[in-house]
CSV table of C-alpha atoms and ligand atoms in Angstrom, one decimal:
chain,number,residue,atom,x,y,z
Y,994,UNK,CA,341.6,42.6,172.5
Y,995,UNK,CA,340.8,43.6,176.1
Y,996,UNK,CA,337.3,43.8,177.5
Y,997,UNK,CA,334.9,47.0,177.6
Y,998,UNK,CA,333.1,47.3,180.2
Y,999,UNK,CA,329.9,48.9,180.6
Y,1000,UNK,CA,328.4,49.8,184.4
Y,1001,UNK,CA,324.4,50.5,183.6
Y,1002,UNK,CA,321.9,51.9,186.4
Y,1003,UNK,CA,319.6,49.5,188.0
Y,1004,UNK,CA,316.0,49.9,187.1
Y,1005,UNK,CA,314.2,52.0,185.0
Y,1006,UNK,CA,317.1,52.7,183.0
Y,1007,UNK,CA,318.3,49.0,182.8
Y,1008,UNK,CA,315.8,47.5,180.3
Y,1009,UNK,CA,315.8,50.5,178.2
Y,1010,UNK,CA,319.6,50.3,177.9
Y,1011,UNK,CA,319.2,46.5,177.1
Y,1012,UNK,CA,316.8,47.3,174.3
Y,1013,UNK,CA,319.1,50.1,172.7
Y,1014,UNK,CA,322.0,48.0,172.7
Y,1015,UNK,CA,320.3,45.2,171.0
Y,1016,UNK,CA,319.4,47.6,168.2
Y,1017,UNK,CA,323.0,47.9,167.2
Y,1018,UNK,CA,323.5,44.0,167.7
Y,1019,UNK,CA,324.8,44.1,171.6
Y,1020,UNK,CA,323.2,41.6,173.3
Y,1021,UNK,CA,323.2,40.3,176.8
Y,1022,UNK,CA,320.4,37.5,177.3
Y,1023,UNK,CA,321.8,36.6,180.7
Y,1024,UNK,CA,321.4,40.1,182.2
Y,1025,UNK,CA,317.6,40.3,181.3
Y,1026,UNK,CA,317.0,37.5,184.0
Y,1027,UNK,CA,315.2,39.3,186.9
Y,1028,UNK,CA,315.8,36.4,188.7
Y,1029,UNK,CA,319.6,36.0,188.8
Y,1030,UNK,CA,322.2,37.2,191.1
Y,1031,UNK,CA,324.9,36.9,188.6
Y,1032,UNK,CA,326.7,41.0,189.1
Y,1033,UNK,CA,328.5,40.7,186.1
Y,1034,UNK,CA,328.0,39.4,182.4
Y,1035,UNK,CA,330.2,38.8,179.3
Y,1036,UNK,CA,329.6,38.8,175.9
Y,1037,UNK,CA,332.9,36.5,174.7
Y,1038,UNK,CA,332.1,37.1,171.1
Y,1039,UNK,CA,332.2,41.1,170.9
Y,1040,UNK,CA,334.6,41.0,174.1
Y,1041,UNK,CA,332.2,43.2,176.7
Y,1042,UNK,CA,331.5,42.8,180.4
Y,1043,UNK,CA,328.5,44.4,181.7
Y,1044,UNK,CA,327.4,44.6,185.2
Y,1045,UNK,CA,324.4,46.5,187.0
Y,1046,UNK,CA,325.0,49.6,189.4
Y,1047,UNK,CA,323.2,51.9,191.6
Y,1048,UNK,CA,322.7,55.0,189.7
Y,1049,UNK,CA,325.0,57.1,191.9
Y,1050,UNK,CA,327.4,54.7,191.7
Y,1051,UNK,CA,327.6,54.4,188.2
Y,1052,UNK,CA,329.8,57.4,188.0
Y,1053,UNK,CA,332.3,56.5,190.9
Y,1054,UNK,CA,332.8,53.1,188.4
Y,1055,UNK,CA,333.5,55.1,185.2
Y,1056,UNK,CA,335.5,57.9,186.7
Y,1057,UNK,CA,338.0,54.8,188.4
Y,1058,UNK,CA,338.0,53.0,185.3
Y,1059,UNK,CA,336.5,49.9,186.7
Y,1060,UNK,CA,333.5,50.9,183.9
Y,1061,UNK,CA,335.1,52.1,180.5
Y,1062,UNK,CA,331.5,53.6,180.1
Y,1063,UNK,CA,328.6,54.2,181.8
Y,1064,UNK,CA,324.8,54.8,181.2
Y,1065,UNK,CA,323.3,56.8,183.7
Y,1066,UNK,CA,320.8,60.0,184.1
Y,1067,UNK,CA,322.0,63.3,183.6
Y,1068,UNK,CA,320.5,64.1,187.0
Y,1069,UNK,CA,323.1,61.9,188.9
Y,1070,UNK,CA,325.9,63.5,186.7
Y,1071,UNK,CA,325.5,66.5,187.9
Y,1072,UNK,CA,324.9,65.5,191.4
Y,1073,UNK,CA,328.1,63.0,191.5
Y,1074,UNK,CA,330.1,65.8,189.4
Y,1075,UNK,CA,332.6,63.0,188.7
Y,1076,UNK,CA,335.4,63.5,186.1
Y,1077,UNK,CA,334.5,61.7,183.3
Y,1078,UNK,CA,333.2,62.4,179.9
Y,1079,UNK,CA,329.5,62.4,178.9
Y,1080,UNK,CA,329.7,61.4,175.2
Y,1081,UNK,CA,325.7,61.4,173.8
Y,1082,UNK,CA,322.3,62.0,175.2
Y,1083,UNK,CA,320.2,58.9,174.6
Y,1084,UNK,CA,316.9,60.2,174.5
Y,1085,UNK,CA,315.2,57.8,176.8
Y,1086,UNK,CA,314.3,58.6,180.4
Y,1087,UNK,CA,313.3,62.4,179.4
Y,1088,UNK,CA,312.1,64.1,182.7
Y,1089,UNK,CA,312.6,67.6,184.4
Y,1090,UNK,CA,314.4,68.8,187.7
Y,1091,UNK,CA,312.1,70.8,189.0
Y,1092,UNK,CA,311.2,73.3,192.1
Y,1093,UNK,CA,307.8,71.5,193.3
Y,1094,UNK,CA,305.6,72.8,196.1
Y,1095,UNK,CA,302.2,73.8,197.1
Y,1096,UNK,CA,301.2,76.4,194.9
Y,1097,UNK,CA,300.7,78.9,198.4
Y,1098,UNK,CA,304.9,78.4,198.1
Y,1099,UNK,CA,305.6,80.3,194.9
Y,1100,UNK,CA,305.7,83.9,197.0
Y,1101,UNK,CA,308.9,82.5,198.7
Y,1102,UNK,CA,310.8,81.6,195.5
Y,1103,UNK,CA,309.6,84.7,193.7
Y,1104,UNK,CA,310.9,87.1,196.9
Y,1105,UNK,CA,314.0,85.1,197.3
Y,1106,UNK,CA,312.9,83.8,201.5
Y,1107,UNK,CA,314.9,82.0,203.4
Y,1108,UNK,CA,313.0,78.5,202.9
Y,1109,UNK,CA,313.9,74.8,203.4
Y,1110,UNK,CA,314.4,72.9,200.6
Y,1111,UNK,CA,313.9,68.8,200.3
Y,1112,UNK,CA,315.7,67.1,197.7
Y,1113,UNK,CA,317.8,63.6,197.2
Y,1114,UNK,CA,319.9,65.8,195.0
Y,1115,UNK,CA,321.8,68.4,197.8
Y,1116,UNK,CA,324.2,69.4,195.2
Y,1117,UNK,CA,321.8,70.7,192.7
Y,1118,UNK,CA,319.5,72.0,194.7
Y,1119,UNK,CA,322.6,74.3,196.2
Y,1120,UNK,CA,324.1,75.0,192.3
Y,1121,UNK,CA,319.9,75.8,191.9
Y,1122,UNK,CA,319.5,78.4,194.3
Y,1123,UNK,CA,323.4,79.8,195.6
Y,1124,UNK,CA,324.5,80.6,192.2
Y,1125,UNK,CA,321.8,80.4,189.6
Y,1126,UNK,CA,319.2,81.9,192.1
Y,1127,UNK,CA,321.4,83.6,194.7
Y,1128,UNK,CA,318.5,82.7,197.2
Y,1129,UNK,CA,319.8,81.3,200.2
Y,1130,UNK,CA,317.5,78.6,201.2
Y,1131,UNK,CA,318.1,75.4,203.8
Y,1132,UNK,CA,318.8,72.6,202.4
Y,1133,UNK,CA,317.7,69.0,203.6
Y,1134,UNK,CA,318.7,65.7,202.4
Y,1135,UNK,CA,316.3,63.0,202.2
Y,1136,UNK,CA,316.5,59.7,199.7
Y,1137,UNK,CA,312.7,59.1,198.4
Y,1138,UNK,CA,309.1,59.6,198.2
Y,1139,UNK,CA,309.9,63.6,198.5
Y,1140,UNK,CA,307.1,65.0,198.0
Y,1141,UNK,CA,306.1,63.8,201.6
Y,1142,UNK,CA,308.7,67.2,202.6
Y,1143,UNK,CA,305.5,69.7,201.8
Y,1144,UNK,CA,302.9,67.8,202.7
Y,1145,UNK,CA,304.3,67.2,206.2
Y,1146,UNK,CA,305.5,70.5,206.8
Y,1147,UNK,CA,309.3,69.5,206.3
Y,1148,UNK,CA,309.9,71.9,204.2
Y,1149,UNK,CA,308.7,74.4,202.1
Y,1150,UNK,CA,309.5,73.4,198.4
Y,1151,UNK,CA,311.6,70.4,197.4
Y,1152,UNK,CA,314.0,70.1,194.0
Y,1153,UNK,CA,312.6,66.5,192.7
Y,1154,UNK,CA,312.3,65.0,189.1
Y,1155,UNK,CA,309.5,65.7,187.2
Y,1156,UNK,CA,308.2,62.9,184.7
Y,1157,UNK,CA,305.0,62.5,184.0
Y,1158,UNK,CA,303.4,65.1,187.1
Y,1159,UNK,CA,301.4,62.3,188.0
Y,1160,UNK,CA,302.9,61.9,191.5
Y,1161,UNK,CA,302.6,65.9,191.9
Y,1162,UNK,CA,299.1,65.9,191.2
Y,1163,UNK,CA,297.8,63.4,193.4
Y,1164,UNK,CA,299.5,64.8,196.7
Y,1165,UNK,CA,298.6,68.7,195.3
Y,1166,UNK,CA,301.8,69.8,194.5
Y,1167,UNK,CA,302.6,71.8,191.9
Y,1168,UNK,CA,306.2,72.8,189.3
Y,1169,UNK,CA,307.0,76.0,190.6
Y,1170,UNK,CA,309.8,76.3,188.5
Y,1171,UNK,CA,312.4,74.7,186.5
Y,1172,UNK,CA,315.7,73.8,187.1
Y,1173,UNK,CA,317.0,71.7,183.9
Y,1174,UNK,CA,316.2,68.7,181.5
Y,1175,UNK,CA,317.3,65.4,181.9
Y,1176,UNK,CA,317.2,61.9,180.4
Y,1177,UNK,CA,319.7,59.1,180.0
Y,1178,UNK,CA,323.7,60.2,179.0
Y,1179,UNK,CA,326.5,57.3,177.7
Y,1180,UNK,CA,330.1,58.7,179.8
Y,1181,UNK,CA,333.2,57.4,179.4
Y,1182,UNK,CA,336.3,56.9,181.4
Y,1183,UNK,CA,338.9,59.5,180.2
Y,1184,UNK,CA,341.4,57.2,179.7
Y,1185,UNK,CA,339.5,54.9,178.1
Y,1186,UNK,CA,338.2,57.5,175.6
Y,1187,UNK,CA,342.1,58.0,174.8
Y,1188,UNK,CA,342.8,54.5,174.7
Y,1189,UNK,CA,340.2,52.4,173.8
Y,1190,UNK,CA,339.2,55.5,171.1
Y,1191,UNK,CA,338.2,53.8,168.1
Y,1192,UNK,CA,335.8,50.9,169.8
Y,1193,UNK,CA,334.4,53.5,171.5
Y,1194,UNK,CA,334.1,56.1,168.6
Y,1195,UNK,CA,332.2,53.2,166.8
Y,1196,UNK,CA,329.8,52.4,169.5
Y,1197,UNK,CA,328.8,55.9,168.9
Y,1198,UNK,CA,328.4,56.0,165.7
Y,1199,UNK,CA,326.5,52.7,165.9
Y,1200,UNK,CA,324.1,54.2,168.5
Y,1201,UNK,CA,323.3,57.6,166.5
Y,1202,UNK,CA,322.2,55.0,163.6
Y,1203,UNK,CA,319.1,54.4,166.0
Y,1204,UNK,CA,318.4,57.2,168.1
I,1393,PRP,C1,310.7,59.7,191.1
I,1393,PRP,C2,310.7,61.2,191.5
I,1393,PRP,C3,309.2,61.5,191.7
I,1393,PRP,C4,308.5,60.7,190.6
I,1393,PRP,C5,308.2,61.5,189.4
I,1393,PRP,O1,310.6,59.0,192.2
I,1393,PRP,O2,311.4,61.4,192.7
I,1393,PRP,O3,308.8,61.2,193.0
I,1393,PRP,O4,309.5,59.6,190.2
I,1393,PRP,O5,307.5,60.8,188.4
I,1393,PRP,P1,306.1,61.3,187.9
I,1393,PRP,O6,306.2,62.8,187.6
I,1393,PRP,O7,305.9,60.5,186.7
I,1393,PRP,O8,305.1,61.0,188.9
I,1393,PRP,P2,310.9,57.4,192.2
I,1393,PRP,O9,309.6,56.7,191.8
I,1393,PRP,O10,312.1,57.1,191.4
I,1393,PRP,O11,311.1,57.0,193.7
I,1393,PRP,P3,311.6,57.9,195.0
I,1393,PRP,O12,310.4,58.7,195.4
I,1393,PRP,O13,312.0,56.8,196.0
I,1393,PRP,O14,312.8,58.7,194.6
């Protein structure tokens, strides 16, 4: 039997991966060590590698089939756009994209101005406003702590993930409008899905047992 591999998103994502795949009797001790700089761990018993990715890069893995699957949020999916398959939602990491700004802002969205737009995620802001919108807006590409954009006079609105509000709130910004849910997806590599089919169709089967 040849190895699955699994490429998972450093972080916030990481533990609760961990803890879902323990439910369904996956376990990886080693990889729970904060301490380590191991990259890759194997399970020789159930015959799986597992190694730890930047979110963005999570897809790049699983589209090249260096990751049969993947576990990453759906906001990178769309961002990367990556061929692969997304296979199941796992509940965990539930936030919103959202248009977030001062609340003087909402004039500009609601007459369609030609505004600058802040966001770590270019390619959904554009999908956002070109061709669900049909606003043309300016976009600019930063990678954290957006909400800084408005508050500095950057820009006039930024496209930013939404979890609890609690960073929106204390810096007086406000969801001006929404662009789409998001939590944690499982992809696959589309060969994999083909080859590797039945393992895979199990895992899934094993995981809806417990979400
Ligand atoms: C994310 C996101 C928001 C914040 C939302 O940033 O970009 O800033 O979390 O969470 P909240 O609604 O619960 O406050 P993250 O902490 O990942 O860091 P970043 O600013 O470097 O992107």
């Amino acid at each position: 039997m040849r190895y699955l591999t699994f490429a998972l998103t450093k972080g916030r994502l990481a533990d609760k991966t961990l803890n879902l795949l323990e439910q369904v009797g996956i376990t990886c001790e080693e990889m729970r060590d904060k301490n380590t700089r191991k990259l890759i761990f194997v399970n020789e018993e159930l015959k799986l590698k597992f190694f730890l990715a930047k979110g963005p890069d999570v897809p790049t893995y699983v589209e090249y089939g260096a990751a049969d699957i993947g576990v990453v949020g759906k906001d990178t999916i769309l961002e990367e756009n990556r061929k692969l398959y997304e296979v199941m939602d796992l509940g965990f990491g539930a936030c919103r994209m959202c248009v977030c700004g001062p609340e003087s802002a909402r004039g500009y969205l609601e007459t369609n101005q030609l505004i600058r737009v802040a966001t770590k995620y270019p390619n959904i802001a554009k999908d956002y406003f070109y061709n669900k919108k049909q606003q043309t807006v300016e976009i600019i590409k930063l990678n954290g702590s957006i909400e800084l954009a408005p508050i500095v006079g950057l820009s006039e609105v930024i496209v930013d993930i939404v979890e609890t509000g609690g960073t929106l709130r204390e810096n007086g910004l406000n969801v001006l409008a929404e662009v789409c849910p998001l939590s944690a997806r499982m992809v696959v590599n589309q060969v994999s899905m083909k080859m590797e089919n039945q393992r895979i169709r199990e895992l899934i089967t094993k995981l809806r047992t417990v979400i």
